[in-house]
Short mmCIF file of C-alpha atoms in Angstrom, two decimals:
data_model
loop_
_atom_site.label_atom_id
_atom_site.label_comp_id
_atom_site.label_asym_id
_atom_site.label_seq_id
_atom_site.Cartn_x
_atom_site.Cartn_y
_atom_site.Cartn_z
CA MET A 1 25.17 71.30 -101.88
CA ALA A 2 26.47 68.17 -100.18
CA THR A 3 30.07 67.21 -100.67
CA GLU A 4 31.71 63.84 -101.19
CA THR A 5 32.82 63.85 -97.57
CA ASP A 6 29.32 63.88 -96.09
CA SER A 7 29.43 60.27 -95.00
CA GLU A 8 32.69 60.87 -93.13
CA HIS A 9 31.27 63.58 -90.88
CA ALA A 10 28.42 62.32 -88.73
CA CYS A 11 29.07 65.34 -86.52
CA LEU A 12 28.56 67.70 -89.49
CA PRO A 13 25.62 66.28 -91.45
CA GLY A 14 25.18 68.00 -94.80
CA GLY A 15 28.65 69.53 -94.56
CA LEU A 16 29.36 73.18 -95.31
CA ILE A 17 27.31 74.98 -97.95
CA PRO A 18 27.33 78.48 -99.47
CA LEU A 19 25.35 80.85 -97.28
CA ASP A 20 22.87 81.68 -100.03
CA GLN A 21 21.92 77.99 -100.35
CA TRP A 22 20.70 77.68 -96.75
CA SER A 23 16.97 77.19 -96.16
CA THR A 24 14.81 76.19 -93.21
CA PRO A 25 13.69 72.56 -93.00
CA ASP A 26 10.35 72.13 -94.76
CA ILE A 27 7.58 69.66 -94.12
CA SER A 28 7.12 67.65 -97.30
CA VAL A 29 3.41 67.25 -97.92
CA HIS A 30 3.96 64.38 -100.32
CA LYS A 31 6.30 62.63 -97.91
CA SER A 32 3.85 63.06 -95.05
CA LEU A 33 0.96 61.69 -97.14
CA ARG A 34 3.02 58.71 -98.25
CA ALA A 35 4.01 57.98 -94.66
CA GLY A 36 0.39 58.24 -93.54
CA PHE A 37 -0.90 55.89 -96.25
CA LYS A 38 1.91 53.44 -95.54
CA ASP A 39 1.02 53.40 -91.85
CA ILE A 40 -2.68 52.79 -92.59
CA LEU A 41 -1.88 49.96 -95.01
CA GLU A 42 0.44 48.32 -92.50
CA GLN A 43 -2.27 48.38 -89.84
CA LEU A 44 -4.85 46.91 -92.23
CA ARG A 45 -2.51 44.18 -93.35
CA SER A 46 -1.51 43.22 -89.84
CA GLY A 47 -5.08 43.32 -88.57
CA LEU A 48 -4.10 45.35 -85.53
CA THR A 49 -6.82 46.83 -83.34
CA PRO A 50 -6.52 49.73 -80.89
CA GLU A 51 -6.73 47.25 -77.99
CA SER A 52 -3.85 45.15 -79.24
CA GLU A 53 -1.78 48.28 -79.80
CA ALA A 54 -2.55 49.72 -76.39
CA PHE A 55 0.35 51.60 -74.85
CA GLU A 56 0.55 52.66 -71.24
CA SER A 57 1.22 56.39 -71.08
CA LEU A 58 4.51 57.36 -69.45
CA ASP A 59 3.93 61.11 -69.47
CA ASP A 60 4.64 61.43 -65.75
CA LEU A 61 8.25 60.24 -65.96
CA PRO A 62 10.74 62.59 -64.25
CA SER A 63 13.28 64.67 -66.15
CA LEU A 64 16.72 63.19 -66.60
CA PRO A 65 19.42 64.02 -64.05
CA ALA A 66 22.67 65.53 -65.29
CA ASN A 67 24.58 62.24 -65.36
CA LYS A 68 21.99 60.56 -67.60
CA LEU A 69 21.75 63.62 -69.87
CA LYS A 70 25.50 63.36 -70.31
CA ARG A 71 25.02 59.75 -71.36
CA TYR A 72 21.92 60.01 -73.55
CA ALA A 73 22.41 63.49 -75.03
CA PRO A 74 26.02 64.58 -74.44
CA GLU A 75 27.33 67.93 -75.55
CA PRO A 76 29.00 67.81 -78.98
CA ASP A 77 32.78 67.45 -79.01
CA ALA A 78 34.20 70.76 -80.28
CA SER A 79 37.45 69.19 -81.48
CA VAL A 80 35.58 66.61 -83.58
CA LEU A 81 33.54 69.37 -85.20
CA ALA A 82 36.72 71.36 -85.84
CA SER A 83 38.29 68.39 -87.62
CA ALA A 84 35.18 67.96 -89.76
CA ILE A 85 35.17 71.66 -90.68
CA LEU A 86 38.81 71.50 -91.78
CA LYS A 87 38.12 68.42 -93.92
CA GLU A 88 35.10 70.12 -95.48
CA LEU A 89 37.11 73.24 -96.30
CA GLY A 90 39.81 71.08 -97.85
CA ALA A 91 37.27 69.15 -99.93
CA LEU A 92 35.60 72.33 -101.13
CA SER A 93 38.99 73.75 -102.09
CA GLN A 94 39.91 70.64 -104.08
CA GLN A 95 36.59 70.82 -105.92
CA GLY A 96 37.26 74.46 -106.80
CA LEU A 97 34.28 75.63 -104.74
CA HIS A 98 36.27 77.58 -102.16
CA ASN A 99 39.53 79.34 -103.00
CA ARG A 100 39.85 82.06 -100.37
CA GLN A 101 42.69 82.43 -97.90
CA VAL A 102 40.24 83.53 -95.21
CA SER A 103 37.37 81.10 -94.73
CA PHE A 104 34.30 82.89 -93.47
CA ILE A 105 31.69 80.74 -91.68
CA VAL A 106 28.39 82.43 -90.86
CA ALA A 107 26.21 80.39 -88.52
CA PRO A 108 23.22 80.90 -86.22
CA PRO A 109 23.84 81.03 -82.46
CA PHE A 110 24.71 77.79 -80.66
CA SER A 111 26.07 76.08 -83.79
CA GLY A 112 29.34 75.26 -82.01
CA VAL A 113 31.62 76.77 -84.66
CA SER A 114 33.23 79.30 -82.29
CA GLU A 115 34.05 76.60 -79.74
CA ALA A 116 35.39 74.35 -82.51
CA LEU A 117 37.80 77.01 -83.82
CA LEU A 118 39.30 77.40 -80.36
CA THR A 119 40.51 73.79 -80.47
CA LEU A 120 42.48 74.20 -83.70
CA PRO A 121 46.29 74.47 -83.65
CA ALA A 122 46.24 78.09 -84.80
CA ARG A 123 46.73 81.47 -83.19
CA VAL A 124 43.53 82.85 -81.69
CA ILE A 125 42.77 86.52 -82.35
CA GLU A 126 40.77 87.93 -79.45
CA ALA A 127 38.85 91.20 -79.41
CA PRO A 128 40.55 94.17 -77.73
CA ASP A 129 39.12 95.61 -74.54
CA ASN A 130 38.52 98.94 -76.25
CA LEU A 131 36.30 98.67 -79.34
CA LEU A 132 35.92 102.43 -79.86
CA MET A 133 38.73 103.14 -82.33
CA SER A 134 39.54 105.63 -85.04
CA GLU A 135 40.39 104.45 -88.56
CA GLN A 136 44.11 104.82 -87.88
CA GLU A 137 43.89 102.99 -84.55
CA ALA A 138 41.94 100.12 -86.13
CA ASP A 139 44.43 99.75 -89.00
CA HIS A 140 47.33 99.73 -86.56
CA TRP A 141 45.65 97.11 -84.37
CA TRP A 142 45.07 94.75 -87.30
CA ASP A 143 48.68 95.30 -88.50
CA GLU A 144 49.79 93.83 -85.18
CA GLN A 145 47.31 90.94 -85.22
CA LEU A 146 47.46 89.59 -88.78
CA GLY A 147 50.65 87.87 -89.80
CA GLU A 148 52.00 85.03 -91.91
CA ASP A 149 50.95 82.27 -89.52
CA ASP A 150 47.53 80.61 -89.49
CA TRP A 151 44.97 82.27 -87.26
CA VAL A 152 41.34 81.85 -86.16
CA LEU A 153 38.83 84.47 -85.12
CA PRO A 154 36.24 82.64 -82.97
CA GLU A 155 33.42 85.22 -83.05
CA LEU A 156 33.37 88.35 -85.15
CA ALA A 157 30.40 89.73 -83.19
CA SER A 158 32.81 90.46 -80.32
CA PHE A 159 34.80 92.95 -82.42
CA TRP A 160 32.31 95.80 -82.72
CA LEU A 161 29.63 97.82 -80.96
CA ARG A 162 26.56 99.32 -82.58
CA HIS A 163 27.81 102.79 -81.75
CA ARG A 164 29.08 105.61 -83.96
CA SER A 165 32.62 104.95 -82.69
CA GLY A 166 32.37 101.15 -82.53
CA LEU A 167 32.31 100.19 -86.21
CA GLN A 168 35.79 100.99 -87.42
CA LEU A 169 37.50 97.78 -86.30
CA LEU A 170 35.30 95.63 -88.53
CA LYS A 171 35.39 98.13 -91.39
CA SER A 172 39.15 97.79 -91.44
CA PHE A 173 38.95 94.00 -91.18
CA PHE A 174 36.47 93.59 -94.04
CA ALA A 175 38.58 95.87 -96.21
CA ARG A 176 41.63 93.68 -95.64
CA ILE A 177 39.71 90.53 -96.54
CA ALA A 178 38.45 92.17 -99.75
CA GLN A 179 42.03 93.06 -100.66
CA ASP A 180 43.19 89.54 -99.74
CA SER A 181 45.71 91.03 -97.29
CA ALA A 182 44.57 89.36 -94.06
CA GLY A 183 46.75 86.25 -94.25
CA ARG A 184 45.37 82.73 -93.72
CA GLY A 185 42.58 82.27 -91.26
CA ILE A 186 39.11 81.07 -90.38
CA VAL A 187 36.41 83.43 -89.12
CA ALA A 188 33.24 82.47 -87.27
CA CYS A 189 30.51 85.09 -87.49
CA SER A 190 27.13 85.04 -85.78
CA SER A 191 24.24 85.20 -88.24
CA TRP A 192 22.88 88.25 -86.38
CA CYS A 193 26.16 90.13 -86.67
CA TRP A 194 26.31 89.21 -90.34
CA GLN A 195 22.74 90.41 -90.95
CA PHE A 196 23.60 93.85 -89.57
CA TRP A 197 26.80 94.24 -91.53
CA ILE A 198 25.52 92.98 -94.88
CA ARG A 199 22.74 95.58 -94.66
CA TYR A 200 25.04 98.33 -93.38
CA TRP A 201 27.76 97.61 -95.94
CA PRO A 202 26.34 95.60 -98.89
CA GLU A 203 29.68 95.71 -100.69
CA ILE A 204 31.09 93.04 -98.36
CA HIS A 205 32.21 90.07 -100.48
CA VAL A 206 33.81 87.30 -98.44
CA GLY A 207 32.25 84.14 -99.93
CA PRO A 208 30.61 83.04 -96.66
CA LEU A 209 29.86 79.40 -95.92
CA THR A 210 27.52 77.96 -93.35
CA LEU A 211 26.53 74.65 -91.78
CA ALA A 212 23.82 72.75 -93.63
CA PRO A 213 20.50 72.93 -91.73
CA LEU A 214 19.40 69.85 -89.82
CA ASP A 215 16.19 68.48 -91.26
CA SER A 216 14.53 65.57 -89.46
CA GLU A 217 16.70 62.95 -91.16
CA ARG A 218 19.99 64.75 -90.49
CA LEU A 219 18.85 65.60 -86.96
CA THR A 220 18.09 62.03 -85.92
CA GLY A 221 21.37 60.87 -87.42
CA TRP A 222 23.25 63.55 -85.48
CA LEU A 223 21.47 62.82 -82.18
CA ASP A 224 22.19 59.12 -82.66
CA PHE A 225 25.85 59.93 -83.32
CA LEU A 226 26.04 61.94 -80.08
CA ALA A 227 24.32 59.22 -78.05
CA ARG A 228 26.73 56.58 -79.32
CA GLY A 229 29.61 58.69 -78.12
CA GLY A 230 32.12 56.96 -80.34
CA ASN A 231 31.69 53.60 -78.59
CA GLY A 232 29.12 52.13 -80.96
CA ARG A 233 26.52 51.56 -78.26
CA SER A 234 23.01 52.09 -79.50
CA MET A 235 20.20 54.13 -78.03
CA THR A 236 16.45 53.72 -78.33
CA ALA A 237 14.17 56.71 -77.77
CA ARG A 238 10.38 56.32 -77.83
CA MET A 239 7.49 58.67 -77.18
CA THR A 240 5.93 58.59 -73.71
CA ASN A 241 2.36 58.91 -75.03
CA ASP A 242 2.21 56.22 -77.70
CA GLY A 243 5.53 54.39 -77.74
CA TYR A 244 6.38 55.46 -81.29
CA TYR A 245 10.09 55.59 -82.06
CA VAL A 246 12.35 58.64 -82.47
CA LEU A 247 15.72 56.84 -82.31
CA PRO A 248 17.48 54.93 -83.77
CA PRO A 249 17.15 56.70 -87.13
CA LYS A 250 14.48 55.25 -89.39
CA THR A 251 15.63 53.16 -92.34
CA ASP A 252 13.84 51.58 -95.29
CA GLU A 253 13.92 48.28 -93.39
CA SER A 254 12.43 49.71 -90.18
CA LYS A 255 9.20 47.97 -89.17
CA GLU A 256 8.59 50.04 -86.04
CA LYS A 257 6.23 52.99 -86.03
CA TYR A 258 8.00 56.33 -85.92
CA SER A 259 6.85 59.58 -84.37
CA CYS A 260 6.90 62.95 -86.15
CA PHE A 261 8.77 64.40 -83.14
CA ALA A 262 12.06 64.74 -85.05
CA GLN A 263 10.32 66.71 -87.79
CA ASP A 264 8.63 68.96 -85.22
CA LEU A 265 11.97 69.47 -83.49
CA ALA A 266 13.81 70.32 -86.71
CA ASN A 267 11.15 72.85 -87.66
CA ALA A 268 10.94 74.42 -84.18
CA ALA A 269 14.73 74.81 -84.13
CA ARG A 270 14.78 76.04 -87.77
CA GLY A 271 17.55 73.55 -88.48
CA ASN A 272 19.71 74.99 -85.66
CA ARG A 273 21.70 72.16 -84.05
CA GLY A 274 22.29 73.91 -80.73
CA VAL A 275 18.64 74.82 -80.23
CA ALA A 276 17.50 71.35 -81.26
CA HIS A 277 19.95 69.74 -78.85
CA ALA A 278 18.77 71.88 -75.93
CA ILE A 279 15.10 71.08 -76.59
CA TRP A 280 15.98 67.40 -77.03
CA GLN A 281 17.64 67.36 -73.62
CA ARG A 282 14.56 68.90 -72.03
CA ALA A 283 12.27 66.36 -73.73
CA LEU A 284 14.10 63.24 -72.55
CA ARG A 285 12.82 61.04 -69.73
CA ALA A 286 13.78 57.63 -68.31
CA LYS A 287 12.25 55.01 -66.06
CA PRO A 288 14.28 54.94 -62.84
CA GLU A 289 13.97 51.15 -62.58
CA GLU A 290 14.95 50.35 -66.17
CA ASP A 291 18.24 48.52 -66.63
CA ALA A 292 19.98 48.47 -69.95
CA GLU A 293 21.44 45.33 -71.47
CA GLN A 294 25.00 44.79 -70.19
CA ASP A 295 28.21 43.89 -71.95
CA ASP A 296 30.61 41.35 -70.47
CA ASP A 297 32.52 44.15 -68.77
CA GLY A 298 29.38 45.41 -67.03
CA THR A 299 28.92 48.51 -69.16
CA SER A 300 25.65 49.29 -70.87
CA LYS A 301 25.25 47.84 -74.33
CA THR A 302 22.01 49.62 -75.15
CA ALA A 303 20.13 52.54 -73.63
CA GLU A 304 16.42 53.22 -73.66
CA CYS A 305 14.85 56.53 -72.85
CA TRP A 306 11.56 58.28 -73.47
CA VAL A 307 10.56 61.50 -75.17
CA VAL A 308 7.84 63.92 -74.07
CA PRO A 309 5.48 65.05 -76.87
CA PHE A 310 6.28 68.47 -78.23
CA ASP A 311 3.00 70.02 -77.05
CA GLN A 312 3.78 69.00 -73.47
CA LEU A 313 7.17 70.69 -73.32
CA SER A 314 7.52 73.86 -71.27
CA LEU A 315 9.85 76.18 -73.18
CA PRO A 316 10.83 79.75 -72.26
CA GLY A 317 8.82 82.69 -73.56
CA VAL A 318 9.25 86.46 -73.46
CA PRO A 319 7.33 87.74 -70.40
CA GLN A 320 4.03 89.41 -71.12
CA GLY A 321 3.99 93.17 -70.81
CA SER A 322 7.56 93.53 -72.06
CA GLY A 323 7.73 96.95 -73.71
CA GLN A 324 9.80 98.40 -76.53
CA GLN A 325 12.88 98.61 -74.33
CA ALA A 326 12.80 94.83 -73.90
CA GLY A 327 13.08 94.39 -77.65
CA ILE A 328 15.93 96.90 -77.87
CA VAL A 329 17.91 95.07 -75.19
CA LEU A 330 17.29 91.59 -76.58
CA HIS A 331 18.16 92.74 -80.10
CA ALA A 332 21.42 94.29 -78.91
CA ILE A 333 22.43 91.06 -77.16
CA MET A 334 21.66 89.06 -80.30
CA LEU A 335 23.69 91.41 -82.54
CA HIS A 336 26.78 91.11 -80.37
CA SER A 337 26.31 87.53 -79.04
CA SER A 338 26.97 88.78 -75.52
CA LEU A 339 27.20 92.17 -73.79
CA THR A 340 28.12 93.44 -70.36
CA LEU A 341 25.90 95.91 -68.53
CA ASP A 342 28.22 98.79 -69.47
CA SER A 343 28.22 97.82 -73.15
CA LEU A 344 24.43 97.43 -73.13
CA GLU A 345 24.10 100.94 -71.74
CA ARG A 346 26.40 102.26 -74.46
CA VAL A 347 24.62 100.63 -77.41
CA THR A 348 21.02 101.05 -76.19
CA GLY A 349 21.13 104.36 -74.31
CA ILE A 350 18.98 102.82 -71.55
CA ALA A 351 19.82 103.74 -67.97
CA PRO A 352 21.56 101.06 -65.85
CA VAL A 353 18.68 100.81 -63.35
CA GLU A 354 16.18 100.05 -66.10
CA LEU A 355 18.59 97.63 -67.75
CA LYS A 356 19.03 95.69 -64.52
CA LEU A 357 15.26 95.34 -64.11
CA LEU A 358 14.86 94.07 -67.68
CA LEU A 359 17.79 91.69 -67.41
CA SER A 360 16.51 90.23 -64.14
CA ARG A 361 13.22 89.39 -65.89
CA PHE A 362 15.09 87.79 -68.79
CA LEU A 363 17.22 85.75 -66.39
CA ARG A 364 14.17 84.41 -64.56
CA ALA A 365 12.49 83.61 -67.88
CA GLU A 366 15.56 81.62 -69.06
CA LEU A 367 16.01 83.91 -72.05
CA VAL A 368 19.55 84.95 -71.10
CA VAL A 369 22.33 83.80 -68.79
CA GLN A 370 25.20 85.77 -67.28
CA ASP A 371 28.77 84.57 -67.68
CA GLU A 372 30.41 84.08 -64.28
CA ASN A 373 33.77 85.38 -65.47
CA THR A 374 33.02 88.20 -67.90
CA ARG A 375 29.61 89.12 -66.37
CA ALA A 376 28.30 89.45 -69.92
CA TYR A 377 24.74 88.49 -70.79
CA ARG A 378 24.14 86.07 -73.63
CA PRO A 379 21.04 84.30 -75.03
CA THR A 380 20.09 80.73 -74.13
CA PRO A 381 19.39 78.04 -76.74
CA LEU A 382 16.06 77.18 -75.10
CA GLY A 383 14.93 80.80 -75.09
CA TYR A 384 16.26 81.62 -78.55
CA PRO A 385 13.17 80.58 -80.59
CA ALA A 386 10.92 82.80 -78.43
CA VAL A 387 13.34 85.74 -78.61
CA ARG A 388 13.69 85.52 -82.39
CA LYS A 389 9.93 85.28 -82.88
CA TYR A 390 9.36 88.18 -80.47
CA LEU A 391 11.83 90.46 -82.26
CA GLN A 392 10.58 89.57 -85.72
CA ALA A 393 6.95 90.25 -84.72
CA ARG A 394 7.96 93.74 -83.52
CA GLY A 395 9.76 94.78 -86.67
CA PHE A 396 13.36 94.29 -85.55
CA SER A 397 15.84 93.08 -88.14
CA VAL A 398 16.43 89.38 -87.50
CA ASP A 399 18.97 86.99 -88.93
CA GLY A 400 18.31 84.95 -92.06
CA PHE A 401 18.28 81.66 -90.17
#
């Protein structure tokens, strides 16, 4: 369900949609066949031969340094996303498609919603240090937190522990939302946290929304938007093996040959913008000697970089020989978005020594990182596809994204 404001939000392609309308990007067989026939016809008409199309492979180009990554594939601006989310919520409300005082946004990890909410001019509700509360303690805590002013809750997964004494805080919160007695606010909830709670307590009715998945068309438009950085400067991205284009986005008037990389990326990331962005950064290359066209003021007018084929990318994987405990630990981290060593011990029942050994393997494999301030472990966007696939293959409950 796209809204009328789609064209206004290049940072939020597809807008916000009801959670039950979300689906993974699919490869269209008919579209692929049409593209293939069109390519063959164009070659026949132009009389091109393999020799005249020869392209010198650039597969050995070095990875981009941090300064060029910041230029070619910058991190999304959280405040811009926040503004787009507010406009989408307003549009949905005007259309009669969203009439709740508490807007509930469920999204897969790395979607940027939590960071966006932190930039809004509203009171931030942060999780208490102690999550093990009785029903009375939880009710009292929410009485103190929820008021008449606007508030945001950046990540609901931080407000509970999968422990017999760690559920009450969210039970009380969901009850207040159901009774429409939580005031005005916006909640971001990890898709993994949501998956647990909707199975544990099916009676939850909060009208959740989510970000539309990025298919190949939306993905290339979004990556192009990020590369332009608000200054209108264009970027060209071509494959290192055959020179086919990835960016700028393909149009009906495009005469260049386009790679299927964007489609592969959208499918590998399952429409997840944060995962796609991380893989995109790893795939980018540039010729050290290439100079971009310059404006009069000496700044770059265009940028050209190169993209490594998907099958040549080295992405993290779960180490071989990881036993059942590895799955338990990874699943716990996914459910709560991040956990300290003490919290991991509490929710898994695994001894600290064994946890440290497992976590050290995950750190080396780039599956998790440890926050320097909180010391909590959280998943990485590059390692996320491997972790999700690993957990699903071993029968763990995974999110719906």
